[in-house]
mmCIF file of C-alpha atoms in Angstrom:
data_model
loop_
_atom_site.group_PDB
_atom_site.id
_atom_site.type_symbol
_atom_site.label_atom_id
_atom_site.label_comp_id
_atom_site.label_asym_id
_atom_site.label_seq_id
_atom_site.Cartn_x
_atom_site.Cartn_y
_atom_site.Cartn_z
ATOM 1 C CA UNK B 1 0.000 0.000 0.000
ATOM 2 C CA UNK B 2 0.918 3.163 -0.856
ATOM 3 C CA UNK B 3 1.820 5.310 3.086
ATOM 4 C CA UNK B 4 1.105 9.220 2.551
ATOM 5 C CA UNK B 5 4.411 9.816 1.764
ATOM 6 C CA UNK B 6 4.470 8.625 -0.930
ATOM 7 C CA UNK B 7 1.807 11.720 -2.087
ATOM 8 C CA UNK B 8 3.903 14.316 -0.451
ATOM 9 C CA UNK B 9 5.404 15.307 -3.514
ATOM 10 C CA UNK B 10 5.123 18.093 -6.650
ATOM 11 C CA UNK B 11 1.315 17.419 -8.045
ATOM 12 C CA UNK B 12 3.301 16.933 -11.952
ATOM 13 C CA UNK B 13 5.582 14.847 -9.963
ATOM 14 C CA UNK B 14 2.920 12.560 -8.182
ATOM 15 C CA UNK B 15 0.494 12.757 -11.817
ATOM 16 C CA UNK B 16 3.365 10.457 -13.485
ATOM 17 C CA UNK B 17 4.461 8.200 -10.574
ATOM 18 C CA UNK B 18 0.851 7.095 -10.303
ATOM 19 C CA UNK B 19 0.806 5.939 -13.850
ATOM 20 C CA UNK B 20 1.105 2.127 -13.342
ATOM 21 C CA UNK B 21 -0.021 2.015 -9.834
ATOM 22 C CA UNK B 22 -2.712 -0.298 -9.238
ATOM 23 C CA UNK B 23 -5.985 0.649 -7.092
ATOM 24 C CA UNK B 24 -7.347 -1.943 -4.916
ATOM 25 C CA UNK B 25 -10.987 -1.795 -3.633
ATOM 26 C CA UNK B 26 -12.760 -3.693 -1.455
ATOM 27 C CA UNK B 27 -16.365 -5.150 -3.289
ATOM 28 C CA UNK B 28 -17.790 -7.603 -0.975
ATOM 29 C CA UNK B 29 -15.654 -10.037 -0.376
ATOM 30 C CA UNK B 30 -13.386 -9.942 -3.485
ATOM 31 C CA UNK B 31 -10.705 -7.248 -4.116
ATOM 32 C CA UNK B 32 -11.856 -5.292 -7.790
ATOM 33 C CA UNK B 33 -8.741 -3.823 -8.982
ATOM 34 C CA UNK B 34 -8.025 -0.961 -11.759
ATOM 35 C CA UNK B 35 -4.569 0.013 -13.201
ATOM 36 C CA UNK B 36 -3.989 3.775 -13.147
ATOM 37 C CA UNK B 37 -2.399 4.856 -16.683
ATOM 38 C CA UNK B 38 -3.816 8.172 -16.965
ATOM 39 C CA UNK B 39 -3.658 11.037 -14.290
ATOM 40 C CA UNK B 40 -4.197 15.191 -14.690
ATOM 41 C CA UNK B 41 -2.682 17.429 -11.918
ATOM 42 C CA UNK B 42 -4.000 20.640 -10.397
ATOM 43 C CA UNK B 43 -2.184 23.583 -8.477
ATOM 44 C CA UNK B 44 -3.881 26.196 -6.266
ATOM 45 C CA UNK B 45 -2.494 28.795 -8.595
ATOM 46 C CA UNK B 46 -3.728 27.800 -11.877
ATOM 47 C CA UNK B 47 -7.326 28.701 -12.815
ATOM 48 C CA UNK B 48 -8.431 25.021 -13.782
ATOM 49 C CA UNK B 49 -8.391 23.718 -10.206
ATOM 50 C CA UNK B 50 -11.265 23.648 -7.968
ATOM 51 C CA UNK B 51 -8.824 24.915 -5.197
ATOM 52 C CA UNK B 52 -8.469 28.306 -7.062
ATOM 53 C CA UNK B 53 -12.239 29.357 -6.107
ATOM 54 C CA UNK B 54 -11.405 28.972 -2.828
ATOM 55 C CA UNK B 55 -11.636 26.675 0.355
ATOM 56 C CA UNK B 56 -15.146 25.505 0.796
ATOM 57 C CA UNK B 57 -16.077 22.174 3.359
ATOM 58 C CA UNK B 58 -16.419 20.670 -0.258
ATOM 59 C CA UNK B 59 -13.122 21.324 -0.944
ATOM 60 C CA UNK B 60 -11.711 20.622 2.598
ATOM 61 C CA UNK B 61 -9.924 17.621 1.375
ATOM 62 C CA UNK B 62 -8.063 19.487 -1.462
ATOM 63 C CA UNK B 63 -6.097 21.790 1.823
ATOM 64 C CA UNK B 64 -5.146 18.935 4.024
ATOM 65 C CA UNK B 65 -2.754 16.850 3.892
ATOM 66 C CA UNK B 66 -1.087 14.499 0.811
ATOM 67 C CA UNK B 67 -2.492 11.156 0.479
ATOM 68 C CA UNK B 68 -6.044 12.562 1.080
ATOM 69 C CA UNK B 69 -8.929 11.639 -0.654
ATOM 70 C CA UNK B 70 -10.866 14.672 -2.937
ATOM 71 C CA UNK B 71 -13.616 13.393 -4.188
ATOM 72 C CA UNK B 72 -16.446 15.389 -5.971
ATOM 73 C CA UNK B 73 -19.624 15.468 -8.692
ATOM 74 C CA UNK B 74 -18.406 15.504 -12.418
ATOM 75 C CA UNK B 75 -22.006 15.766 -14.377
ATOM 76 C CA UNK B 76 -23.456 14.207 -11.371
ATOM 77 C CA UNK B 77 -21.285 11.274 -11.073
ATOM 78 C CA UNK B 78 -18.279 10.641 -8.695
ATOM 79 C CA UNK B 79 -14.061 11.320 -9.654
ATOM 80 C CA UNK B 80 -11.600 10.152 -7.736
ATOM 81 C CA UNK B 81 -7.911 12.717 -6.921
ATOM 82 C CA UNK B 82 -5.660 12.539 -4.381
ATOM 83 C CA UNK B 83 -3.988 16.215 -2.508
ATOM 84 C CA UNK B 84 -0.521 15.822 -3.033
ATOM 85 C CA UNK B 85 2.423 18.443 -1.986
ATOM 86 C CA UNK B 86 1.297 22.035 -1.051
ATOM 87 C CA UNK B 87 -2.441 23.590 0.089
ATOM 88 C CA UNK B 88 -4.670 23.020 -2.654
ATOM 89 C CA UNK B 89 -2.851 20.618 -5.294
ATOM 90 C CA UNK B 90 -3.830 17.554 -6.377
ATOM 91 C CA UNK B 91 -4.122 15.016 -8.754
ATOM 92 C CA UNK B 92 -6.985 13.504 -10.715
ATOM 93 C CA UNK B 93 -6.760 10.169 -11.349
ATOM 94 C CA UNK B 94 -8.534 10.198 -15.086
ATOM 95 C CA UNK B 95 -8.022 6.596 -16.052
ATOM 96 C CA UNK B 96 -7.463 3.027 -15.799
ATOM 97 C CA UNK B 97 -7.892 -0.228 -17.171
ATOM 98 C CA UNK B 98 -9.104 -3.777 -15.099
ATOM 99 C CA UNK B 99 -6.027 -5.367 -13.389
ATOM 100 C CA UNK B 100 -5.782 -8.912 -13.203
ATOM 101 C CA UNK B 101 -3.799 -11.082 -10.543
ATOM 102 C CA UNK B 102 -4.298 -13.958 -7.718
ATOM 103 C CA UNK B 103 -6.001 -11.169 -5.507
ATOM 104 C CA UNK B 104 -8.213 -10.014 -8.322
ATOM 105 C CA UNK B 105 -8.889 -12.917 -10.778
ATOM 106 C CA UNK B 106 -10.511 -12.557 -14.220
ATOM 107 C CA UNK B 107 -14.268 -13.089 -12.445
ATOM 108 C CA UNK B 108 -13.534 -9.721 -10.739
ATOM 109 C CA UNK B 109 -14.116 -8.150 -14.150
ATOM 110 C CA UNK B 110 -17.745 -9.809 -14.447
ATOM 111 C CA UNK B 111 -18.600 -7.892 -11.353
ATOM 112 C CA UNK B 112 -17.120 -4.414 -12.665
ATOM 113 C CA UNK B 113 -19.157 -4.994 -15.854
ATOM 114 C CA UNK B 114 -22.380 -5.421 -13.810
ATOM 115 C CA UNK B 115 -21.243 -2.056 -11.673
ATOM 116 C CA UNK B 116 -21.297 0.343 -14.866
ATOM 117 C CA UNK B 117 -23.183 -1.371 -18.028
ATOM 118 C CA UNK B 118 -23.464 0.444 -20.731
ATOM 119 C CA UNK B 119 -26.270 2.924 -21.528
ATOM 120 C CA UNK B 120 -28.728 0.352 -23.238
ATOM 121 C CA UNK B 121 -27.484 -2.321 -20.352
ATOM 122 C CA UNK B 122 -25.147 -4.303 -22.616
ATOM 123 C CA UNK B 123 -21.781 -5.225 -21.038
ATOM 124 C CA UNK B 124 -19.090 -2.301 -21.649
ATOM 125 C CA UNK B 125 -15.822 -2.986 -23.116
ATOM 126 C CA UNK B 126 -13.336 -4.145 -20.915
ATOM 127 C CA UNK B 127 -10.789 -1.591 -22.205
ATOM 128 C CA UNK B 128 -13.238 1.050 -21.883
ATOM 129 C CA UNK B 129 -14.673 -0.021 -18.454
ATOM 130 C CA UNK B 130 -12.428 2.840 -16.690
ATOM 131 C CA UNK B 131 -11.985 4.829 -19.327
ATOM 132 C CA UNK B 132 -12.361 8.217 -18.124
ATOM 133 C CA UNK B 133 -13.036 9.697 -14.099
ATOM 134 C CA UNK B 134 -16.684 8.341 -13.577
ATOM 135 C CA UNK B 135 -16.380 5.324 -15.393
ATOM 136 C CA UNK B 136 -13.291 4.372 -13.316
ATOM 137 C CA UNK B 137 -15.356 5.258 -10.114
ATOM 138 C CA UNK B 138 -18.691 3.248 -11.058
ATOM 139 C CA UNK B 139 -16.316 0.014 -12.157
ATOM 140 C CA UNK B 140 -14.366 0.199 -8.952
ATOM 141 C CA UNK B 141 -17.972 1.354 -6.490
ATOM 142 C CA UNK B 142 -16.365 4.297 -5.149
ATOM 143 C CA UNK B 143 -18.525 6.757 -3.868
ATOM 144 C CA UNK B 144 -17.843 10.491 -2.379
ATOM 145 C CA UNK B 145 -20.265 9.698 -0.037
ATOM 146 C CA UNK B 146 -18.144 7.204 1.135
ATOM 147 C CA UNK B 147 -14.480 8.200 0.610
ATOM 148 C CA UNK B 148 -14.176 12.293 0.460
ATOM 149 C CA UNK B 149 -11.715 14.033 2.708
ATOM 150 C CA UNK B 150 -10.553 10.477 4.128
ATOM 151 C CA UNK B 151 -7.454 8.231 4.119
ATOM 152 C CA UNK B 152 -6.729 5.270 1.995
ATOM 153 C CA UNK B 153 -7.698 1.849 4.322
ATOM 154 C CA UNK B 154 -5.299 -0.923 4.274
ATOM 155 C CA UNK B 155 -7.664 -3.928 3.341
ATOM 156 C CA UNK B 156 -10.502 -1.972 2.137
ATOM 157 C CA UNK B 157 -9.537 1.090 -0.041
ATOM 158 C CA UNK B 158 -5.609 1.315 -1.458
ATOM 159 C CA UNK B 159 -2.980 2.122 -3.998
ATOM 160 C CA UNK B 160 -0.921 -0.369 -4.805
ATOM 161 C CA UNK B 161 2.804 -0.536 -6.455
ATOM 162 C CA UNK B 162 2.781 -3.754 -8.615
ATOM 163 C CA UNK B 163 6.241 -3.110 -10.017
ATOM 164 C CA UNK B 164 5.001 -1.710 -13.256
ATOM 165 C CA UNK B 165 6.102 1.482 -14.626
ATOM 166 C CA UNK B 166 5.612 3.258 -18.253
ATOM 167 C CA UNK B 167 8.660 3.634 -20.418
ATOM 168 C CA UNK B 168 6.791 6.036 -22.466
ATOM 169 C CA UNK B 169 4.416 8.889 -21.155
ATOM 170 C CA UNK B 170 1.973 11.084 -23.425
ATOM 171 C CA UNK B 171 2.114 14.460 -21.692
ATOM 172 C CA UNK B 172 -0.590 16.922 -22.956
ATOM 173 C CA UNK B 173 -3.080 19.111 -22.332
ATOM 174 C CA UNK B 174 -5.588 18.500 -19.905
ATOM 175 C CA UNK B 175 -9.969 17.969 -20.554
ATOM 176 C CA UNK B 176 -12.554 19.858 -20.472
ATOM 177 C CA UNK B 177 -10.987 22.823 -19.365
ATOM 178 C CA UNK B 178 -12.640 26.199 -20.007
ATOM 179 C CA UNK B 179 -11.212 28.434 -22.436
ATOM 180 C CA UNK B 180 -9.832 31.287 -20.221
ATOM 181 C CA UNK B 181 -8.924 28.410 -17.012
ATOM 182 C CA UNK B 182 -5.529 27.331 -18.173
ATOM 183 C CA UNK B 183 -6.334 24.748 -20.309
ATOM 184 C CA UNK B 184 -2.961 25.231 -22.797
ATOM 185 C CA UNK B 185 -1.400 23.679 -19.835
ATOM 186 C CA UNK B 186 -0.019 20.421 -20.310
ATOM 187 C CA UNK B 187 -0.708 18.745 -17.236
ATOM 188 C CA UNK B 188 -2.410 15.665 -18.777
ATOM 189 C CA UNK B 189 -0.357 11.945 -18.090
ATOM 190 C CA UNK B 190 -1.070 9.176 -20.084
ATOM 191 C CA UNK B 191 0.960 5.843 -20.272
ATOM 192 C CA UNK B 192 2.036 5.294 -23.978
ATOM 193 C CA UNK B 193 1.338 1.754 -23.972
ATOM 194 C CA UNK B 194 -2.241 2.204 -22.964
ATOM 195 C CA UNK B 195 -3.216 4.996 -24.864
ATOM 196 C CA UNK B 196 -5.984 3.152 -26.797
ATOM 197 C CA UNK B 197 -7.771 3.122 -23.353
ATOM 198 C CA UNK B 198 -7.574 6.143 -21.876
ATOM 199 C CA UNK B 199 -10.708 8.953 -21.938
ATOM 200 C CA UNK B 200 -9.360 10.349 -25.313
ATOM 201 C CA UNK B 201 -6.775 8.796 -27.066
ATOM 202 C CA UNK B 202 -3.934 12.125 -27.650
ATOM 203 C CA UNK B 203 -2.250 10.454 -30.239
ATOM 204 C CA UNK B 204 -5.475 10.050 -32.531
ATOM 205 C CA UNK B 205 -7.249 12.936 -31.878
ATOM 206 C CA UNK B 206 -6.810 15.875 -34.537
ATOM 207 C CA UNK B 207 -5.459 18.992 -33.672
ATOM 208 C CA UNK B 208 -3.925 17.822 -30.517
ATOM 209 C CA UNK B 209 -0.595 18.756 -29.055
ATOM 210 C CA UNK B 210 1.292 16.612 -27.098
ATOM 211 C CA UNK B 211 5.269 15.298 -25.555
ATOM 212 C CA UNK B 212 6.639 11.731 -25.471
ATOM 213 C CA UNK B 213 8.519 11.687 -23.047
ATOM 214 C CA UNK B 214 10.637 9.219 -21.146
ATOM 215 C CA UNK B 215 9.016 8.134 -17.552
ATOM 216 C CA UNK B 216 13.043 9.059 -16.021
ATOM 217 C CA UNK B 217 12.600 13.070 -17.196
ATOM 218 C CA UNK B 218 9.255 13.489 -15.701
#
């Protein structure tokens, strides 16, 4: 499990060390598990984060300390983030794709494909079961009515280092930011090798700019 420590660092920093960390969530009595491989990060001084309006008790969790949980409505569904290094940073964790191992076997996936159908009720892709911040949520049954402004639980609710990290990351702009909110900043993270899955592919979509880069310069 990852300790808070581990969070105490720059929120660009933390955005690309998460990439290939696994999240671990307690369904029951089966672990459902999600691979992290594509982050956004958010600084108090940058007109795109919810911490530049201001502390609120919404917002609480954004001000204390790293490793807490920020959780909050995005079209009326729940998004996970994590406050990293300095009052009112964090980092969203955008999206992820079903991890399989002995303490989440393949069945696991079954029951994340009953947690977040599709529209009609047919089963969702598996590669596009966490693709994007609500999607991840609903596959994983994290709520904010559960989890904002808390800890991560050993046993119940964690981050997990599997030994897996990018070679490759996609750094880019982040989504669905305002024009005027300091959306030309490239705070976006994106493993290379799972681009296909992630809420918009960067290297497909037109008109987008964006930064291989290797995982060590980050």
């Amino acid at each position: 499990m990852l300790n808070n420590t581990f969070f105490q660092k720059d929120a660009k920093e933390l955005a690309a060390d998460l990439l290939g960390k696994v999240i671990r969530k307690k369904h029951g009595d089966i672990f459902l598990s999600a691979m992290i491989i594509e982050t956004e990060c958010y600084y108090l001084t940058e007109k795109g984060s919810h911490a530049s309006l201001g502390y609120t008790e919404k917002r609480k969790a954004l001000f204390m300390e790293g490793g807490t949980i920020y959780m909050y409505y995005s079209r009326g569904k729940d998004s996970l983030n994590v406050s990293c290094q300095g009052e009112g940073n964090a980092v969203l964790i955008k999206g992820a794709v079903p991890y399989v191992d002995s303490q989440s076997p393949s069945e696991t996936i079954d029951v994340m494909q009953k947690l977040n159908p599709m529209p009609d009720g047919r089963e969702r892709e598996v590669k596009r079961l966490c693709a994007g911040q609500t999607l991840l949520c609903r596959s994983l049954g994290l709520k904010l009515t559960e989890w904002n402004g808390r800890n991560f639980m050993p046993g119940i609710f964690y981050f997990e280092d599997v030994g897996y990290s990018p070679e490759k990351i996609i750094q880019t702009t982040r989504l669905g930011i305002p024009a005027g909110r300091d959306e030309h900043l490239p705070y976006r993270f994106v493993d290379f090798t799972h681009a296909e899955s992630c809420t918009s592919n960067p290297l497909t979509k037109k008109n987008n700019n964006y930064t291989i880069i290797n995982n060590e310069t980050v």
